[in-house]
Amino acid sequence: MAVDLDTRLRTVVGAAAAKLEKARGFTTVRDLLDFLPRTYLDPARPAAFRDLPQGEDVVVVGTVRSATTRQMKSRRGRLLVVDVEDEAGGGTLQLTFFKPFGHQDRLVPGARVVCSGQITTYGRQLQLTHPDYAVLNDPTGSSSGGWLLGGLVPVYPATPKVSPIVHGDLLDLVLHAIVDLPDPLPEEVRREHDLPDLLEAYRMAHRPQTEAEARRGRWRLKFQEAFVVQAALARARLASDAVPAVPREPVEGGLLDALLERLSFELTAGQQEVLAELRADLARPVPMHRLLQGEVGSGKTVLALLAMLAVVDGGAQAALLAPTEVLAAQHHRAICAMLGPLAEGGLLGGADNGTRVALLTGSQSAAERRTNLLAAASGEAGIVVGTHALIQEHVQLADLGLVVVDEQHRFGVEQRNALRDKAGTAPHVLVMTATPIPRTVAMTVYGDMTTSTLRELPRGRQPISTHVVTADRPGWLQRTWERVAEEVRGGGQVYVVCPRIGEEDDPDLPGADTVGPGGPTDVRPPVAPQGEEADDLLSSAVDPDPDAEEVGSAAGPSLHGVHQVVRALRALPSTRDLRIEALHGRMSGDEKDDVMRRFAAGEVDLLVATTVIEVGVDVADATTMVVLDADRFGISQLHQLRGRVGRGGRPGLCLLVTQGGSGDEGAVTRLDHVASTTDGFELARLDLETRREGDVLGASQSGGRSGLRFLRLARDEELIVTAHAAAWSAVEADPDLTGNPALRRELDQLDAERAAFLERG
Ligand code: ADP
Ligand code: MG
């Protein structure tokens, strides 16, 4: 039977496959091959044991000189001590085993062994405790570990219940069982970029002779990953270009012109450029797919409105989708305000050429919703604003010409396709994001879209200064709340952001008179465990998912909760006279709207909230933001959050409060970065470097996979750009991939994973 990537591991390696499946979920040959070494060791260096680096993983070759078993002094049981001599002559290394059984028969004087483990010292003696080893001249004739000789030794992340040597043996079986692998990279591409074929690449990555070879094999695997994702996006784009769209051109003296005349400001040069791009796209007979990125406050919304008016002028409707009700309502207000009488088409006092703007949210009364649905369905409303869910599920639009998706970095390929499918003919699509997207991410996630970027902020925007407040310094927190009170007395409003909602009956904060961690009674558990677990924790802290509002939930009640903080601030002498309200995702849409409206109207001084306020919220008098447990948030998230302040005429202030000494050094560095620059692109790049790829992409955005296997978006820019060009030209030359069944198969698999992902939700 020919073994290929889809072959069940069990059929190649037998019963041992069960352990790999249990520990790592591996079921196919591909799973094992895609699990790459974390590093490589060179057994030829150092040859002398005395040069072995302490505390490090090593692989060494030597000969057993003596082996003794003795009773342990301090506890029951016997100890096997094996002295191994290096092949350079002279140096010895001690192998110790607390359970001699099985080892004492194999580790006999004269046995030549390869051992791997972590070097420790006992007295001055170098030791390996319970090392993994293989006997090379084993009298039983076992060939285990033979692969450890010759070339570099691959070191894999440890797999429970599978020793590194067994793991290597299984890989060896697999590599030898494969004769040939169909290659999704076309031969021309391999030739042009000097890439080994797929099987060779796996061999190079797992069994390299030299470091250069390991690099070459891995490079090829990354290249393929980038190529496949790009090819999928290229095909999606070609497919959507093949569906005609209706060109929408503004009419002379129409709504678009009328709004440009009404606006109280001039468009910036950047905005004018983007407007021209949008108009050109909309006038084409293929659907627009454009991503508009620009800092918070860079003026994307007015551009979206102008594009929508071009479409209304062109005889169709436009829908604006926001991720939350608060944002939908705010957009509705902003759009109506900008349009003025232009939004009162058909009403007394409205403009003759005016249109209507319908708002659809879940918290509307049934009657209100019915009126708006009717306006949308009849075409009377040229513009429909609502949350994604509502519009996607319920609205029948008379003639949908343009969909604008706001602030939704999770709006993946699937959702874009779904929208297209819903609308008979293909609507034009504009996605707006305030999260600056590094080029590599844009290519990998939004590779089927054309990107526009607003780099300048409109003039008059005030700078935001950001400071890190370490809460374990006595008095600093108190000072923070006094500063907040001063700000309010000066006419400003303040956001206080908490990492979790908490419960009404959460216990009072320790030392509630200061609000915040501190005081000797505050015995929090350390929040950052080490190793893999720390990674997971970190990733939950930086999850870009707006629904994951409770960023620190993993660490439990030791983090500030909205309810606790509201209670504490209402009691604190410096803040108790202020008007304080809470805002979080467990409130009903009505309640949220009400609080937000009162905050916007200046009837609330201090808004204690979760990250529900993250995106797009615009309150001109909000001058200050205090982020509690700021170390629990990601870099980009903090940058987004602080974009809420300093939007009016006064400079913004952002205080990032962190409990010092939480043991997470990276967290403090992150905060310092955020404080040191307001350049969103720079921060997005840093963010990318400190996160894992899956987190950056979000599950639905890596082209369907739960994450990327090999690519590091922060580091592989050159490769991604090269693979992008190669993939697009390959797909353009052969859109159906008739000449490349292996690539087709990869893409089908991507689709299947994507479908499975959608089903899981
Ligand atoms: P974004 O959606 O990119 O965060 P907005 O479109 O909400 O930004 O714009 C932020 C604020 O700046 C709004 O009050 C908007 O009216 C205003 N604005 C937009 N463009 C300009 C401009 N060219 N000059 C002055 N103000 C502008
Ligand atoms: Mg906005």
Short mmCIF file of N, CA, C and O and ligand atoms in Angstrom, two decimals, residues 301 331 407 616, ligand 2:
data_model
loop_
_atom_site.label_atom_id
_atom_site.label_comp_id
_atom_site.label_asym_id
_atom_site.label_seq_id
_atom_site.Cartn_x
_atom_site.Cartn_y
_atom_site.Cartn_z
N THR A 301 -15.81 56.56 9.15
CA THR A 301 -17.27 56.50 9.09
C THR A 301 -17.83 57.43 8.02
O THR A 301 -18.75 57.06 7.28
N HIS A 331 -23.75 54.63 15.33
CA HIS A 331 -23.61 54.89 13.91
C HIS A 331 -24.88 55.55 13.37
O HIS A 331 -24.82 56.46 12.56
N GLU A 407 -15.58 47.66 11.98
CA GLU A 407 -14.81 47.30 13.16
C GLU A 407 -14.86 45.83 13.46
O GLU A 407 -14.90 45.43 14.60
N GLY A 616 -15.11 51.82 18.51
CA GLY A 616 -15.92 52.82 17.85
C GLY A 616 -16.70 53.80 18.71
O GLY A 616 -17.21 54.77 18.21
MG MG B 2 -15.68 54.41 13.85
#
